[in-house]
Amino acid sequence: MNRQAELGVLRIVLEEQYERHSIQLTLLDRQARRLRSDGADLEAASALTAATRRALGDIARALHYLEQGRYGTCGGCDRDIPIEELAHRPSTRLCAACQPEPRRRTGSGRNGCDCRR
């Protein structure tokens, strides 16, 4: 399958995910209105709502870039980002080689040591 066909299939998957997340957000909003008196449940619903909103934003941006023909190409090296990575993380803009290294914690232990005792 060529790259355009793969992106076409990914578009369908992303549109389905967007629809599911939209429905989930509607249900979470209804649930939050019912839970106003229970702090613990409301806090959990709020966290899930925030995560759902982030996912919707990521998917919406991916669909926007797909529409413009600018989706799936690494912003660092201009190589194609693997479809599997795009499906897993629609917001990704860099290939694995161009992703920044995870920041290491420094000075967290005694005397600036980074060991985990």
PDB file of N, CA and C in Angstrom, residues 25-95:
ATOM      1  N   LEU A  25     -17.000  12.841  25.584  1.00  0.00           N
ATOM      2  CA  LEU A  25     -16.987  14.145  26.236  1.00  0.00           C
ATOM      3  C   LEU A  25     -18.403  14.588  26.608  1.00  0.00           C
ATOM      4  N   THR A  26     -19.348  14.349  25.742  1.00  0.00           N
ATOM      5  CA  THR A  26     -20.744  14.677  26.039  1.00  0.00           C
ATOM      6  C   THR A  26     -21.225  13.909  27.259  1.00  0.00           C
ATOM      7  N   LEU A  27     -20.918  12.617  27.308  1.00  0.00           N
ATOM      8  CA  LEU A  27     -21.331  11.795  28.455  1.00  0.00           C
ATOM      9  C   LEU A  27     -20.637  12.235  29.739  1.00  0.00           C
ATOM     10  N   LEU A  28     -19.369  12.589  29.644  1.00  0.00           N
ATOM     11  CA  LEU A  28     -18.638  13.060  30.826  1.00  0.00           C
ATOM     12  C   LEU A  28     -19.211  14.379  31.340  1.00  0.00           C
ATOM     13  N   ASP A  29     -19.591  15.268  30.443  1.00  0.00           N
ATOM     14  CA  ASP A  29     -20.202  16.530  30.869  1.00  0.00           C
ATOM     15  C   ASP A  29     -21.508  16.277  31.613  1.00  0.00           C
ATOM     16  N   ARG A  30     -22.307  15.357  31.097  1.00  0.00           N
ATOM     17  CA  ARG A  30     -23.559  15.010  31.785  1.00  0.00           C
ATOM     18  C   ARG A  30     -23.276  14.433  33.170  1.00  0.00           C
ATOM     19  N   GLN A  31     -22.281  13.542  33.223  1.00  0.00           N
ATOM     20  CA  GLN A  31     -21.932  12.914  34.496  1.00  0.00           C
ATOM     21  C   GLN A  31     -21.433  13.964  35.486  1.00  0.00           C
ATOM     22  N   ALA A  32     -20.634  14.906  35.030  1.00  0.00           N
ATOM     23  CA  ALA A  32     -20.090  15.938  35.919  1.00  0.00           C
ATOM     24  C   ALA A  32     -21.217  16.785  36.519  1.00  0.00           C
ATOM     25  N   ARG A  33     -22.241  17.066  35.741  1.00  0.00           N
ATOM     26  CA  ARG A  33     -23.375  17.838  36.270  1.00  0.00           C
ATOM     27  C   ARG A  33     -24.090  17.078  37.385  1.00  0.00           C
ATOM     28  N   ARG A  34     -24.135  15.749  37.262  1.00  0.00           N
ATOM     29  CA  ARG A  34     -24.802  14.933  38.285  1.00  0.00           C
ATOM     30  C   ARG A  34     -23.934  14.755  39.524  1.00  0.00           C
ATOM     31  N   LEU A  35     -22.621  14.881  39.384  1.00  0.00           N
ATOM     32  CA  LEU A  35     -21.698  14.588  40.487  1.00  0.00           C
ATOM     33  C   LEU A  35     -21.236  15.813  41.251  1.00  0.00           C
ATOM     34  N   ARG A  36     -21.838  16.918  41.060  1.00  0.00           N
ATOM     35  CA  ARG A  36     -21.361  18.155  41.688  1.00  0.00           C
ATOM     36  C   ARG A  36     -21.189  18.047  43.197  1.00  0.00           C
ATOM     37  N   SER A  37     -21.937  17.175  43.842  1.00  0.00           N
ATOM     38  CA  SER A  37     -21.850  17.070  45.301  1.00  0.00           C
ATOM     39  C   SER A  37     -20.765  16.107  45.777  1.00  0.00           C
ATOM     40  N   ASP A  38     -20.303  15.210  44.944  1.00  0.00           N
ATOM     41  CA  ASP A  38     -19.310  14.211  45.345  1.00  0.00           C
ATOM     42  C   ASP A  38     -17.932  14.608  44.813  1.00  0.00           C
ATOM     43  N   GLY A  39     -17.073  15.128  45.686  1.00  0.00           N
ATOM     44  CA  GLY A  39     -15.773  15.656  45.287  1.00  0.00           C
ATOM     45  C   GLY A  39     -14.856  14.658  44.612  1.00  0.00           C
ATOM     46  N   ALA A  40     -14.749  13.431  45.156  1.00  0.00           N
ATOM     47  CA  ALA A  40     -13.814  12.445  44.603  1.00  0.00           C
ATOM     48  C   ALA A  40     -14.226  12.031  43.199  1.00  0.00           C
ATOM     49  N   ASP A  41     -15.500  11.733  43.020  1.00  0.00           N
ATOM     50  CA  ASP A  41     -15.969  11.329  41.689  1.00  0.00           C
ATOM     51  C   ASP A  41     -15.868  12.482  40.705  1.00  0.00           C
ATOM     52  N   LEU A  42     -16.140  13.682  41.164  1.00  0.00           N
ATOM     53  CA  LEU A  42     -16.062  14.852  40.294  1.00  0.00           C
ATOM     54  C   LEU A  42     -14.620  15.096  39.857  1.00  0.00           C
ATOM     55  N   GLU A  43     -13.687  14.888  40.767  1.00  0.00           N
ATOM     56  CA  GLU A  43     -12.273  15.064  40.425  1.00  0.00           C
ATOM     57  C   GLU A  43     -11.838  14.056  39.360  1.00  0.00           C
ATOM     58  N   ALA A  44     -12.249  12.816  39.502  1.00  0.00           N
ATOM     59  CA  ALA A  44     -11.910  11.790  38.512  1.00  0.00           C
ATOM     60  C   ALA A  44     -12.552  12.111  37.164  1.00  0.00           C
ATOM     61  N   ALA A  45     -13.802  12.540  37.190  1.00  0.00           N
ATOM     62  CA  ALA A  45     -14.496  12.897  35.946  1.00  0.00           C
ATOM     63  C   ALA A  45     -13.821  14.096  35.294  1.00  0.00           C
ATOM     64  N   SER A  46     -13.359  15.044  36.088  1.00  0.00           N
ATOM     65  CA  SER A  46     -12.674  16.225  35.547  1.00  0.00           C
ATOM     66  C   SER A  46     -11.361  15.839  34.875  1.00  0.00           C
ATOM     67  N   ALA A  47     -10.623  14.930  35.489  1.00  0.00           N
ATOM     68  CA  ALA A  47      -9.361  14.475  34.901  1.00  0.00           C
ATOM     69  C   ALA A  47      -9.612  13.753  33.579  1.00  0.00           C
ATOM     70  N   LEU A  48     -10.621  12.908  33.550  1.00  0.00           N
ATOM     71  CA  LEU A  48     -10.958  12.192  32.321  1.00  0.00           C
ATOM     72  C   LEU A  48     -11.452  13.155  31.246  1.00  0.00           C
ATOM     73  N   THR A  49     -12.208  14.157  31.644  1.00  0.00           N
ATOM     74  CA  THR A  49     -12.680  15.170  30.703  1.00  0.00           C
ATOM     75  C   THR A  49     -11.509  15.928  30.092  1.00  0.00           C
ATOM     76  N   ALA A  50     -10.538  16.308  30.919  1.00  0.00           N
ATOM     77  CA  ALA A  50      -9.362  17.031  30.419  1.00  0.00           C
ATOM     78  C   ALA A  50      -8.573  16.169  29.436  1.00  0.00           C
ATOM     79  N   ALA A  51      -8.399  14.889  29.746  1.00  0.00           N
ATOM     80  CA  ALA A  51      -7.673  13.983  28.845  1.00  0.00           C
ATOM     81  C   ALA A  51      -8.425  13.819  27.525  1.00  0.00           C
ATOM     82  N   THR A  52      -9.739  13.742  27.600  1.00  0.00           N
ATOM     83  CA  THR A  52     -10.546  13.592  26.394  1.00  0.00           C
ATOM     84  C   THR A  52     -10.457  14.849  25.532  1.00  0.00           C
ATOM     85  N   ARG A  53     -10.475  16.013  26.164  1.00  0.00           N
ATOM     86  CA  ARG A  53     -10.338  17.269  25.415  1.00  0.00           C
ATOM     87  C   ARG A  53      -8.977  17.353  24.724  1.00  0.00           C
ATOM     88  N   ARG A  54      -7.915  16.911  25.418  1.00  0.00           N
ATOM     89  CA  ARG A  54      -6.580  16.902  24.806  1.00  0.00           C
ATOM     90  C   ARG A  54      -6.554  15.975  23.597  1.00  0.00           C
ATOM     91  N   ALA A  55      -7.140  14.792  23.742  1.00  0.00           N
ATOM     92  CA  ALA A  55      -7.172  13.833  22.634  1.00  0.00           C
ATOM     93  C   ALA A  55      -7.942  14.407  21.447  1.00  0.00           C
ATOM     94  N   LEU A  56      -9.069  15.055  21.725  1.00  0.00           N
ATOM     95  CA  LEU A  56      -9.847  15.683  20.651  1.00  0.00           C
ATOM     96  C   LEU A  56      -9.024  16.747  19.937  1.00  0.00           C
ATOM     97  N   GLY A  57      -8.303  17.548  20.688  1.00  0.00           N
ATOM     98  CA  GLY A  57      -7.451  18.579  20.083  1.00  0.00           C
ATOM     99  C   GLY A  57      -6.364  17.984  19.216  1.00  0.00           C
ATOM    100  N   ASP A  58      -5.714  16.930  19.722  1.00  0.00           N
ATOM    101  CA  ASP A  58      -4.657  16.258  18.953  1.00  0.00           C
ATOM    102  C   ASP A  58      -5.208  15.705  17.640  1.00  0.00           C
ATOM    103  N   ILE A  59      -6.359  15.058  17.725  1.00  0.00           N
ATOM    104  CA  ILE A  59      -6.958  14.457  16.534  1.00  0.00           C
ATOM    105  C   ILE A  59      -7.414  15.543  15.561  1.00  0.00           C
ATOM    106  N   ALA A  60      -7.996  16.610  16.078  1.00  0.00           N
ATOM    107  CA  ALA A  60      -8.448  17.710  15.212  1.00  0.00           C
ATOM    108  C   ALA A  60      -7.266  18.325  14.460  1.00  0.00           C
ATOM    109  N   ARG A  61      -6.142  18.529  15.162  1.00  0.00           N
ATOM    110  CA  ARG A  61      -4.950  19.066  14.493  1.00  0.00           C
ATOM    111  C   ARG A  61      -4.435  18.108  13.434  1.00  0.00           C
ATOM    112  N   ALA A  62      -4.416  16.819  13.760  1.00  0.00           N
ATOM    113  CA  ALA A  62      -3.957  15.820  12.788  1.00  0.00           C
ATOM    114  C   ALA A  62      -4.841  15.850  11.542  1.00  0.00           C
ATOM    115  N   LEU A  63      -6.147  15.903  11.737  1.00  0.00           N
ATOM    116  CA  LEU A  63      -7.059  15.951  10.590  1.00  0.00           C
ATOM    117  C   LEU A  63      -6.868  17.239   9.791  1.00  0.00           C
ATOM    118  N   HIS A  64      -6.609  18.335  10.465  1.00  0.00           N
ATOM    119  CA  HIS A  64      -6.355  19.608   9.784  1.00  0.00           C
ATOM    120  C   HIS A  64      -5.109  19.494   8.901  1.00  0.00           C
ATOM    121  N   TYR A  65      -4.025  18.964   9.471  1.00  0.00           N
ATOM    122  CA  TYR A  65      -2.794  18.818   8.700  1.00  0.00           C
ATOM    123  C   TYR A  65      -2.953  17.808   7.571  1.00  0.00           C
ATOM    124  N   LEU A  66      -3.742  16.766   7.799  1.00  0.00           N
ATOM    125  CA  LEU A  66      -4.028  15.812   6.727  1.00  0.00           C
ATOM    126  C   LEU A  66      -4.726  16.517   5.565  1.00  0.00           C
ATOM    127  N   GLU A  67      -5.699  17.348   5.893  1.00  0.00           N
ATOM    128  CA  GLU A  67      -6.440  18.090   4.875  1.00  0.00           C
ATOM    129  C   GLU A  67      -5.510  18.989   4.069  1.00  0.00           C
ATOM    130  N   GLN A  68      -4.523  19.566   4.730  1.00  0.00           N
ATOM    131  CA  GLN A  68      -3.583  20.467   4.060  1.00  0.00           C
ATOM    132  C   GLN A  68      -2.450  19.732   3.350  1.00  0.00           C
ATOM    133  N   GLY A  69      -2.388  18.408   3.540  1.00  0.00           N
ATOM    134  CA  GLY A  69      -1.313  17.642   2.916  1.00  0.00           C
ATOM    135  C   GLY A  69       0.019  17.782   3.625  1.00  0.00           C
ATOM    136  N   ARG A  70      -0.020  18.224   4.884  1.00  0.00           N
ATOM    137  CA  ARG A  70       1.220  18.429   5.645  1.00  0.00           C
ATOM    138  C   ARG A  70       1.349  17.461   6.811  1.00  0.00           C
ATOM    139  N   TYR A  71       0.659  16.353   6.776  1.00  0.00           N
ATOM    140  CA  TYR A  71       0.659  15.439   7.913  1.00  0.00           C
ATOM    141  C   TYR A  71       1.522  14.228   7.628  1.00  0.00           C
ATOM    142  N   GLY A  72       2.244  13.800   8.654  1.00  0.00           N
ATOM    143  CA  GLY A  72       2.998  12.557   8.561  1.00  0.00           C
ATOM    144  C   GLY A  72       4.437  12.715   8.134  1.00  0.00           C
ATOM    145  N   THR A  73       4.882  13.959   7.952  1.00  0.00           N
ATOM    146  CA  THR A  73       6.267  14.216   7.586  1.00  0.00           C
ATOM    147  C   THR A  73       6.966  14.840   8.783  1.00  0.00           C
ATOM    148  N   CYS A  74       8.137  14.338   9.094  1.00  0.00           N
ATOM    149  CA  CYS A  74       8.897  14.821  10.246  1.00  0.00           C
ATOM    150  C   CYS A  74       9.256  16.291  10.059  1.00  0.00           C
ATOM    151  N   GLY A  75       9.001  17.088  11.085  1.00  0.00           N
ATOM    152  CA  GLY A  75       9.360  18.494  11.069  1.00  0.00           C
ATOM    153  C   GLY A  75      10.852  18.735  11.213  1.00  0.00           C
ATOM    154  N   GLY A  76      11.599  17.696  11.566  1.00  0.00           N
ATOM    155  CA  GLY A  76      13.040  17.835  11.735  1.00  0.00           C
ATOM    156  C   GLY A  76      13.842  17.432  10.512  1.00  0.00           C
ATOM    157  N   CYS A  77      13.462  16.305   9.901  1.00  0.00           N
ATOM    158  CA  CYS A  77      14.277  15.774   8.799  1.00  0.00           C
ATOM    159  C   CYS A  77      13.498  15.573   7.495  1.00  0.00           C
ATOM    160  N   ASP A  78      12.207  15.854   7.504  1.00  0.00           N
ATOM    161  CA  ASP A  78      11.341  15.722   6.328  1.00  0.00           C
ATOM    162  C   ASP A  78      11.121  14.282   5.865  1.00  0.00           C
ATOM    163  N   ARG A  79      11.479  13.309   6.700  1.00  0.00           N
ATOM    164  CA  ARG A  79      11.184  11.908   6.357  1.00  0.00           C
ATOM    165  C   ARG A  79       9.767  11.574   6.794  1.00  0.00           C
ATOM    166  N   ASP A  80       9.213  10.527   6.199  1.00  0.00           N
ATOM    167  CA  ASP A  80       7.882  10.069   6.598  1.00  0.00           C
ATOM    168  C   ASP A  80       7.928   9.459   7.991  1.00  0.00           C
ATOM    169  N   ILE A  81       6.966   9.847   8.813  1.00  0.00           N
ATOM    170  CA  ILE A  81       6.806   9.236  10.128  1.00  0.00           C
ATOM    171  C   ILE A  81       5.996   7.962   9.913  1.00  0.00           C
ATOM    172  N   PRO A  82       6.405   6.831  10.480  1.00  0.00           N
ATOM    173  CA  PRO A  82       5.673   5.577  10.273  1.00  0.00           C
ATOM    174  C   PRO A  82       4.193   5.711  10.643  1.00  0.00           C
ATOM    175  N   ILE A  83       3.334   5.132   9.838  1.00  0.00           N
ATOM    176  CA  ILE A  83       1.892   5.187  10.042  1.00  0.00           C
ATOM    177  C   ILE A  83       1.526   4.654  11.427  1.00  0.00           C
ATOM    178  N   GLU A  84       2.202   3.606  11.879  1.00  0.00           N
ATOM    179  CA  GLU A  84       1.901   3.033  13.193  1.00  0.00           C
ATOM    180  C   GLU A  84       2.098   4.068  14.290  1.00  0.00           C
ATOM    181  N   GLU A  85       3.159   4.872  14.176  1.00  0.00           N
ATOM    182  CA  GLU A  85       3.427   5.918  15.166  1.00  0.00           C
ATOM    183  C   GLU A  85       2.351   6.996  15.103  1.00  0.00           C
ATOM    184  N   LEU A  86       1.947   7.373  13.896  1.00  0.00           N
ATOM    185  CA  LEU A  86       0.908   8.390  13.739  1.00  0.00           C
ATOM    186  C   LEU A  86      -0.432   7.901  14.294  1.00  0.00           C
ATOM    187  N   ALA A  87      -0.722   6.625  14.099  1.00  0.00           N
ATOM    188  CA  ALA A  87      -1.975   6.061  14.614  1.00  0.00           C
ATOM    189  C   ALA A  87      -1.957   6.032  16.139  1.00  0.00           C
ATOM    190  N   HIS A  88      -0.800   5.737  16.696  1.00  0.00           N
ATOM    191  CA  HIS A  88      -0.672   5.663  18.161  1.00  0.00           C
ATOM    192  C   HIS A  88      -0.665   7.053  18.794  1.00  0.00           C
ATOM    193  N   ARG A  89       0.038   7.991  18.161  1.00  0.00           N
ATOM    194  CA  ARG A  89       0.153   9.358  18.677  1.00  0.00           C
ATOM    195  C   ARG A  89      -0.114  10.339  17.540  1.00  0.00           C
ATOM    196  N   PRO A  90      -1.376  10.673  17.307  1.00  0.00           N
ATOM    197  CA  PRO A  90      -1.717  11.537  16.173  1.00  0.00           C
ATOM    198  C   PRO A  90      -1.048  12.908  16.219  1.00  0.00           C
ATOM    199  N   SER A  91      -0.649  13.367  17.388  1.00  0.00           N
ATOM    200  CA  SER A  91      -0.066  14.699  17.513  1.00  0.00           C
ATOM    201  C   SER A  91       1.427  14.736  17.205  1.00  0.00           C
ATOM    202  N   THR A  92       2.034  13.582  16.972  1.00  0.00           N
ATOM    203  CA  THR A  92       3.475  13.557  16.769  1.00  0.00           C
ATOM    204  C   THR A  92       3.861  14.339  15.520  1.00  0.00           C
ATOM    205  N   ARG A  93       4.914  15.129  15.648  1.00  0.00           N
ATOM    206  CA  ARG A  93       5.397  15.951  14.536  1.00  0.00           C
ATOM    207  C   ARG A  93       6.829  15.599  14.155  1.00  0.00           C
ATOM    208  N   LEU A  94       7.445  14.707  14.943  1.00  0.00           N
ATOM    209  CA  LEU A  94       8.835  14.328  14.707  1.00  0.00           C
ATOM    210  C   LEU A  94       8.958  12.810  14.652  1.00  0.00           C
ATOM    211  N   CYS A  95       9.855  12.326  13.810  1.00  0.00           N
ATOM    212  CA  CYS A  95      10.133  10.890  13.773  1.00  0.00           C
ATOM    213  C   CYS A  95      10.919  10.505  15.028  1.00  0.00           C
TER     214      CYS A  95
END
